[in-house]
PDB file of C-alpha atoms in Angstrom:
ATOM      1  CA  PHE E   1     162.645 -37.150  13.764  1.00  0.00           C
ATOM      2  CA  TYR E   2     165.172 -33.950  14.457  1.00  0.00           C
ATOM      3  CA  MET E   3     167.741 -35.830  12.481  1.00  0.00           C
ATOM      4  CA  LYS E   4     165.576 -35.966   9.431  1.00  0.00           C
ATOM      5  CA  LYS E   5     164.832 -32.190   9.796  1.00  0.00           C
ATOM      6  CA  ILE E   6     168.707 -31.538  10.100  1.00  0.00           C
ATOM      7  CA  LYS E   7     169.183 -34.018   7.037  1.00  0.00           C
ATOM      8  CA  ALA E   8     166.842 -32.291   4.905  1.00  0.00           C
ATOM      9  CA  PHE E   9     167.972 -28.633   6.046  1.00  0.00           C
ATOM     10  CA  LEU E  10     171.642 -29.817   5.066  1.00  0.00           C
ATOM     11  CA  ILE E  11     170.444 -31.216   1.450  1.00  0.00           C
ATOM     12  CA  PHE E  12     168.596 -27.690   0.918  1.00  0.00           C
ATOM     13  CA  ILE E  13     171.567 -26.136   1.801  1.00  0.00           C
ATOM     14  CA  SER E  14     173.668 -28.063  -0.572  1.00  0.00           C
ATOM     15  CA  LEU E  15     171.313 -27.766  -3.177  1.00  0.00           C
ATOM     16  CA  LEU E  16     171.597 -23.701  -3.280  1.00  0.00           C
ATOM     17  CA  SER E  17     175.062 -23.094  -2.557  1.00  0.00           C
ATOM     18  CA  PRO E  18     175.957 -23.393  -6.403  1.00  0.00           C
ATOM     19  CA  ILE E  19     173.948 -20.492  -6.902  1.00  0.00           C
ATOM     20  CA  PHE E  20     175.537 -18.574  -4.168  1.00  0.00           C
ATOM     21  CA  LEU E  21     178.998 -19.394  -5.677  1.00  0.00           C
ATOM     22  CA  ALA E  22     177.851 -18.721  -9.194  1.00  0.00           C
ATOM     23  CA  ASN E  23     177.235 -15.214  -8.072  1.00  0.00           C
ATOM     24  CA  ILE E  24     180.238 -14.784  -6.363  1.00  0.00           C
ATOM     25  CA  VAL E  25     182.391 -16.117  -9.174  1.00  0.00           C
ATOM     26  CA  GLN E  26     180.589 -13.926 -11.728  1.00  0.00           C
ATOM     27  CA  ALA E  27     181.135 -11.042  -9.084  1.00  0.00           C
ATOM     28  CA  GLN E  28     185.071 -11.484  -9.304  1.00  0.00           C
ATOM     29  CA  ARG E  29     184.689 -11.748 -13.309  1.00  0.00           C
ATOM     30  CA  VAL E  30     183.063  -8.329 -13.518  1.00  0.00           C
ATOM     31  CA  ARG E  31     184.293  -5.494 -11.402  1.00  0.00           C
ATOM     32  CA  ASN E  32     182.296  -2.506 -10.500  1.00  0.00           C
ATOM     33  CA  VAL E  33     183.211   0.600  -9.116  1.00  0.00           C
ATOM     34  CA  SER E  34     182.059   3.860  -8.599  1.00  0.00           C
ATOM     35  CA  SER E  35     183.278   7.308  -7.589  1.00  0.00           C
ATOM     36  CA  SER E  36     183.949  11.340  -8.404  1.00  0.00           C
ATOM     37  CA  CYS E  37     185.879  12.194 -11.641  1.00  0.00           C
ATOM     38  CA  SER E  38     187.066  14.975 -13.471  1.00  0.00           C
ATOM     39  CA  VAL E  39     188.531  15.795 -16.646  1.00  0.00           C
ATOM     40  CA  LEU E  40     191.445  18.256 -17.352  1.00  0.00           C
ATOM     41  CA  THR E  41     192.145  19.572 -20.462  1.00  0.00           C
ATOM     42  CA  THR E  42     194.870  22.393 -21.646  1.00  0.00           C
ATOM     43  CA  ALA E  43     191.562  24.902 -21.508  1.00  0.00           C
ATOM     44  CA  GLY E  44     191.262  23.452 -17.655  1.00  0.00           C
ATOM     45  CA  ILE E  45     188.969  21.858 -15.850  1.00  0.00           C
ATOM     46  CA  THR E  46     186.355  21.292 -18.036  1.00  0.00           C
ATOM     47  CA  GLU E  47     184.012  18.423 -16.256  1.00  0.00           C
ATOM     48  CA  ARG E  48     183.612  17.010 -12.938  1.00  0.00           C
ATOM     49  CA  GLY E  49     181.070  14.428 -11.841  1.00  0.00           C
ATOM     50  CA  LYS E  50     180.597  10.741 -11.285  1.00  0.00           C
ATOM     51  CA  CYS E  51     182.373   7.743 -13.190  1.00  0.00           C
ATOM     52  CA  LYS E  52     181.341   4.199 -13.076  1.00  0.00           C
ATOM     53  CA  ILE E  53     184.072   1.925 -13.960  1.00  0.00           C
ATOM     54  CA  LYS E  54     183.385  -1.536 -15.172  1.00  0.00           C
ATOM     55  CA  THR E  55     185.868  -4.265 -15.883  1.00  0.00           C
ATOM     56  CA  TRP E  56     186.089  -7.518 -17.029  1.00  0.00           C
ATOM     57  CA  LEU E  57     188.451 -10.282 -18.690  1.00  0.00           C
ATOM     58  CA  GLU E  58     187.907 -11.221 -22.175  1.00  0.00           C
ATOM     59  CA  GLY E  59     190.703 -13.892 -23.390  1.00  0.00           C
ATOM     60  CA  ASN E  60     194.063 -12.026 -23.061  1.00  0.00           C
ATOM     61  CA  TYR E  61     192.453  -8.871 -22.368  1.00  0.00           C
ATOM     62  CA  ILE E  62     191.076  -6.861 -19.712  1.00  0.00           C
ATOM     63  CA  ILE E  63     188.454  -4.834 -20.847  1.00  0.00           C
ATOM     64  CA  VAL E  64     187.389  -1.072 -19.311  1.00  0.00           C
ATOM     65  CA  GLU E  65     184.103   0.621 -19.725  1.00  0.00           C
ATOM     66  CA  VAL E  66     183.963   4.038 -18.018  1.00  0.00           C
ATOM     67  CA  LYS E  67     180.907   5.829 -17.736  1.00  0.00           C
ATOM     68  CA  LYS E  68     181.055   9.707 -17.186  1.00  0.00           C
ATOM     69  CA  SER E  69     178.112  11.184 -15.409  1.00  0.00           C
ATOM     70  CA  TRP E  70     178.136  14.119 -17.838  1.00  0.00           C
ATOM     71  CA  ASP E  71     178.544  11.859 -21.151  1.00  0.00           C
ATOM     72  CA  ARG E  72     175.959   9.686 -22.842  1.00  0.00           C
ATOM     73  CA  GLU E  73     178.276   7.137 -24.321  1.00  0.00           C
ATOM     74  CA  PRO E  74     180.688   5.333 -22.389  1.00  0.00           C
ATOM     75  CA  SER E  75     184.410   5.164 -23.375  1.00  0.00           C
ATOM     76  CA  TYR E  76     186.297   1.665 -24.100  1.00  0.00           C
ATOM     77  CA  PHE E  77     189.378   0.415 -23.638  1.00  0.00           C
ATOM     78  CA  ARG E  78     191.527  -2.978 -24.144  1.00  0.00           C
ATOM     79  CA  LEU E  79     194.785  -3.527 -21.987  1.00  0.00           C
ATOM     80  CA  THR E  80     196.999  -6.365 -22.192  1.00  0.00           C
ATOM     81  CA  ASN E  81     195.791  -8.809 -19.195  1.00  0.00           C
ATOM     82  CA  ASN E  82     199.715  -9.155 -17.825  1.00  0.00           C
ATOM     83  CA  PRO E  83     200.161  -9.112 -14.070  1.00  0.00           C
ATOM     84  CA  GLU E  84     203.156  -7.052 -14.489  1.00  0.00           C
ATOM     85  CA  CYS E  85     201.398  -3.951 -15.907  1.00  0.00           C
ATOM     86  CA  ASN E  86     199.710  -1.330 -13.692  1.00  0.00           C
ATOM     87  CA  LEU E  87     200.090   1.458 -16.464  1.00  0.00           C
ATOM     88  CA  TRP E  88     199.236   0.639 -19.825  1.00  0.00           C
ATOM     89  CA  GLY E  89     200.133   2.641 -23.317  1.00  0.00           C
ATOM     90  CA  PRO E  90     200.061   2.860 -27.146  1.00  0.00           C
ATOM     91  CA  ALA E  91     199.695  -0.333 -28.856  1.00  0.00           C
ATOM     92  CA  LEU E  92     202.113   1.426 -31.597  1.00  0.00           C
ATOM     93  CA  ASP E  93     205.166   0.139 -30.127  1.00  0.00           C
ATOM     94  CA  ASN E  94     205.365  -3.709 -30.884  1.00  0.00           C
ATOM     95  CA  ASP E  95     207.781  -4.282 -27.807  1.00  0.00           C
ATOM     96  CA  ASN E  96     205.341  -2.562 -25.213  1.00  0.00           C
ATOM     97  CA  PRO E  97     203.995  -5.600 -23.045  1.00  0.00           C
ATOM     98  CA  CYS E  98     201.266  -3.173 -21.363  1.00  0.00           C
ATOM     99  CA  LYS E  99     199.103  -2.183 -24.529  1.00  0.00           C
ATOM    100  CA  ALA E 100     195.730  -0.042 -24.874  1.00  0.00           C
ATOM    101  CA  VAL E 101     193.742   0.570 -27.241  1.00  0.00           C
ATOM    102  CA  THR E 102     190.061   2.534 -27.533  1.00  0.00           C
ATOM    103  CA  GLY E 103     187.162   0.948 -29.369  1.00  0.00           C
ATOM    104  CA  ASP E 104     183.435   0.954 -28.795  1.00  0.00           C
ATOM    105  CA  GLY E 105     183.611  -2.148 -26.826  1.00  0.00           C
ATOM    106  CA  LYS E 106     183.160  -4.943 -29.716  1.00  0.00           C
ATOM    107  CA  SER E 107     185.750  -3.423 -32.350  1.00  0.00           C
ATOM    108  CA  TRP E 108     188.852  -2.523 -31.566  1.00  0.00           C
ATOM    109  CA  ASP E 109     191.242   0.547 -32.793  1.00  0.00           C
ATOM    110  CA  GLU E 110     194.806  -0.844 -32.889  1.00  0.00           C
ATOM    111  CA  GLU E 111     196.123   2.309 -34.041  1.00  0.00           C
ATOM    112  CA  SER E 112     194.205   4.424 -31.171  1.00  0.00           C
ATOM    113  CA  ILE E 113     196.156   7.302 -29.760  1.00  0.00           C
ATOM    114  CA  VAL E 114     195.642   6.214 -26.307  1.00  0.00           C
ATOM    115  CA  VAL E 115     198.894   8.031 -24.613  1.00  0.00           C
ATOM    116  CA  GLY E 116     198.515   6.207 -21.155  1.00  0.00           C
ATOM    117  CA  ILE E 117     195.782   4.491 -18.716  1.00  0.00           C
ATOM    118  CA  GLY E 118     196.111   2.854 -15.528  1.00  0.00           C
ATOM    119  CA  GLU E 119     196.533   3.548 -11.876  1.00  0.00           C
ATOM    120  CA  HIS E 120     198.831   6.113 -10.093  1.00  0.00           C
ATOM    121  CA  THR E 121     199.264   6.974  -6.253  1.00  0.00           C
ATOM    122  CA  ASP E 122     198.771  10.609  -5.681  1.00  0.00           C
ATOM    123  CA  GLU E 123     200.974  13.220  -3.485  1.00  0.00           C
ATOM    124  CA  ASN E 124     198.678  11.821  -0.115  1.00  0.00           C
ATOM    125  CA  GLY E 125     199.314   8.259  -1.025  1.00  0.00           C
ATOM    126  CA  ASN E 126     195.822   7.552  -2.511  1.00  0.00           C
ATOM    127  CA  LYS E 127     195.211   5.362  -5.381  1.00  0.00           C
ATOM    128  CA  THR E 128     193.876   7.313  -8.672  1.00  0.00           C
ATOM    129  CA  PHE E 129     192.850   5.765 -11.916  1.00  0.00           C
ATOM    130  CA  GLY E 130     192.934   8.044 -15.076  1.00  0.00           C
ATOM    131  CA  TYR E 131     193.805   8.028 -18.644  1.00  0.00           C
ATOM    132  CA  SER E 132     195.198  10.622 -21.058  1.00  0.00           C
ATOM    133  CA  PHE E 133     195.240  11.264 -25.118  1.00  0.00           C
ATOM    134  CA  GLY E 134     198.380  13.240 -24.409  1.00  0.00           C
ATOM    135  CA  ARG E 135     198.399  16.702 -22.584  1.00  0.00           C
ATOM    136  CA  ALA E 136     194.780  17.890 -24.319  1.00  0.00           C
ATOM    137  CA  TYR E 137     192.739  15.676 -22.539  1.00  0.00           C
ATOM    138  CA  ASN E 138     193.062  13.606 -18.960  1.00  0.00           C
ATOM    139  CA  LEU E 139     190.684  12.163 -16.910  1.00  0.00           C
ATOM    140  CA  PHE E 140     191.521  11.161 -13.231  1.00  0.00           C
ATOM    141  CA  TYR E 141     189.191   8.940 -11.195  1.00  0.00           C
ATOM    142  CA  ASP E 142     188.911   9.530  -7.432  1.00  0.00           C
ATOM    143  CA  GLY E 143     189.739   5.669  -6.895  1.00  0.00           C
ATOM    144  CA  PRO E 144     191.722   2.416  -7.691  1.00  0.00           C
ATOM    145  CA  PHE E 145     191.746   0.798 -10.496  1.00  0.00           C
ATOM    146  CA  VAL E 146     189.738  -2.839  -9.833  1.00  0.00           C
ATOM    147  CA  ILE E 147     191.216  -5.793 -12.233  1.00  0.00           C
ATOM    148  CA  PRO E 148     189.133  -8.721 -12.180  1.00  0.00           C
ATOM    149  CA  LYS E 149     190.339 -11.853 -10.935  1.00  0.00           C
TER     150      LYS E 149
END
């Protein structure tokens, strides 16, 4: 009697396992993190709040969506998916293996003026993420850059 119950339970669990595994795999494909962030411009710090960063893989690229608490529209970046990269720069340099471009999440501006995007280590050894458009605009995110697997 108990063997039939145990067998039925094991069959039930084995039928549910693909559901749980699919969620785990999906969690690795799309990463979401949230932390404090700020923008520094040539006029000084202009905004402070929370940022949500969502990353996912799309073909040979890492797509980054940054939602700032003070801005309705998210910012999007497309980065070359290269394991050697932790900083990405302008796509205008054909020899650059770590290219970054901006867009609306669906189409991309190959001539965008992203100067740099990536992870940095601050003076205290903490990982921070940020991007800049030259000295005029710099966003600092208080947390690491999470790349999906």
